[in-house]
Amino acid sequence: MLLIHCPYCNETLPEAEFTYAGEAHIVRPPDPSALSDDEWEGFLFIRSNVRGPHYERWRHMHGCGRFFNAVRDTVSDRFLTTYPAGQPRPDLASLTAASEPSK
Amino acid sequence: MTRFSAFSLVRNALTGHKHWTEQWPESQPRAEYDVVIVGAGGHGLGAAYYLAREHGITNVAVIDKGWLGGGNTGRNTTIIRSNYLYDESARLFDHAVDLWENLSQELNYNVMYSRRGVLMLAHNVHDVQSFKRHIHSNRLNGVDNRWLTTQECKDYCPPLNISPDARYPVMGGALQERAGTARHDAVAWGYARAAAARGVDIIQNCPVTAIRRNPDGSVAGVETAKGFIKAKKVAVSAAGNTSVVMDSAGVRLPLESYPLQALVSEPVKSCFPCVVMSNAVHAYISQSDKGELVIGSGTDQYTSYSQRGGLPLIEHTIAAITEVFPIFNRMRMLRKWGGIVDVTPDRSAILGKTPVKGLYVNCGWGTGGFKATPGAAHVLAWTVAKDEPHPINAPFTLDRFRTGRLIDEAAAAAVAH
């Protein structure tokens, strides 16, 4: 069971309260009619599917109901951070450095 | 290689089973191959076998980061069926079922293919309508599938709870009698043994770290933990890790990797005659020849490479199973595991050429790749050997996500695949 920190409720709660909502920071095209087929394919279908730290959206479905973003390592399933939707991508280097156990 | 027969069995039994030879040799990579296949699961090993047997291409290596058949081939619930809605899928999966039927004889290896029937339960009006549509579509495509009434479902599968006050009432079911199960490990071992006997090298515990390309863009070979291996053609069949490997060749795929969990119970005497699936309550169950109940459901909700998955999904699965089969509510579960499945946006596979010359891909099987093993392997070998797709896999292009010509089994099958 994942434990997920909701940045709005400021509580760490079980996974069952949350729904996953796919990769984060995928920006809607400002002028959709100008997009080529290749660009549509990229926007609609191509995802990073990264093996490691992954920027993703979650929704606190059975709580405040709001969407937020998270960085989770897809190999260990460990959350590096969560942050409100709309904030810029946190810098990965500082996150991974902070979460490494001290040597 | 010893040919298995009643005679070889008796002879070895009489000599204390001391003289069985190894089934395939431990291979070290050579500097160069005609074809390198990344991923030694059923699909990859099968493709190597069909390349050697049908196309005369034996200078082939199958490379895996772990042990042979240790990925999704050894982690699935072994269900085989072909009752898919769309023409393209029906042809592909029925091609596989055709090959399953004679696979043991062909490989001289008992893959324990058992035509015990797959029964898909309808619990609501939508299920009834959707399954009847599937049945009509299947019959037009020559795929066997027929409707059973509630009582006929009970007769076919006696442990089923059909009481009208059940939480999930059974309103009937769709039965594919040609469907069933096979022993998953034996499929990988059988293909490995038959491929190795024809000269294919199987290289285990050797991660492929990157695909290298020539200056003209065509594929040059693969970088591995044991050094660079030159190859004229490379086929990637690496399930959940396919997008990571293909990224290194500059090919981005519309895949996301999710954990798919399964579990088995303690072994009990034979009590469950077929495979039962329920899309509405989202679980499927069968009994292995060892006596364990083999239970599965859908993927976890989040992408992951952890090969574990979370317990909430297991709880949901068991809750569904014990509602439909109250007989099992005191069964103890023995172990659970996860495999990483690569899911496409339309829930259909990608099997064919890529924009890179000499690079082929077989991926996107999502939660339903095991049943396709012989069929996928057979048409992948064809595609690699002839540098053009077999008519059966021609619609399953990577290009369809750009053109919009999707094969939308996601909507067609509702939940389970």
XYZ file of C-alpha atoms in Angstrom, chain A residues 1-2 4 15-16 18-23 37-42 44-52 54 56 58 72-77, chain B residues 65 240-241 243-244 247 252-259 300-306 308-312 342 345 398-403 406:
70
model
C 0.000 0.000 0.000
C 1.425 3.353 -1.034
C 0.668 9.476 -0.371
C -3.330 4.874 -1.648
C -6.991 3.782 -1.584
C -6.297 8.494 -4.331
C -6.637 7.916 -8.047
C -3.744 8.035 -10.451
C -4.164 10.476 -13.329
C -1.217 9.872 -15.661
C 1.938 11.771 -16.492
C -0.388 14.412 -37.141
C 3.019 13.749 -35.591
C 2.449 16.430 -32.961
C -1.004 15.057 -32.167
C 0.477 11.594 -31.735
C 3.035 13.020 -29.309
C -2.174 12.183 -27.152
C -0.195 8.977 -26.972
C 3.536 9.260 -26.358
C 4.516 9.182 -22.683
C 7.949 9.164 -21.074
C 7.242 5.835 -19.257
C 10.468 6.487 -17.403
C 12.246 3.860 -15.322
C 13.144 6.103 -12.366
C 8.443 10.094 -12.785
C 2.770 12.295 -12.398
C -2.796 12.157 -8.614
C 7.709 8.999 -7.682
C 10.512 6.572 -8.435
C 8.893 3.915 -10.649
C 11.467 1.290 -9.651
C 11.048 1.571 -5.867
C 7.547 3.168 -5.929
C 18.549 -9.363 -18.654
C 7.359 -3.732 -19.761
C 10.934 -2.666 -20.527
C 10.051 1.494 -24.205
C 13.293 1.879 -22.213
C 14.329 4.914 -26.390
C 9.536 6.604 -28.750
C 6.612 4.283 -28.207
C 3.047 4.917 -27.018
C 3.502 2.579 -24.053
C 3.019 2.795 -20.324
C 4.236 0.056 -17.983
C 1.957 -1.103 -15.180
C 2.222 -3.875 -12.586
C -2.547 -1.443 -10.511
C -3.580 2.125 -11.243
C -0.092 3.644 -11.388
C 2.850 2.983 -13.733
C 5.713 1.083 -12.165
C 8.652 -1.220 -12.857
C 8.615 -2.728 -9.364
C 5.235 -6.101 -6.995
C 2.038 -4.070 -7.053
C -0.106 -3.071 -4.100
C -2.297 -5.021 -1.703
C -5.526 -3.029 -2.236
C 3.297 -2.608 -21.436
C -3.602 3.541 -25.658
C 3.311 1.637 -34.728
C 2.097 4.099 -37.343
C -1.567 3.705 -36.342
C -1.201 6.141 -33.463
C -0.309 8.826 -36.012
C -2.863 7.907 -38.667
C -6.601 2.279 -34.001
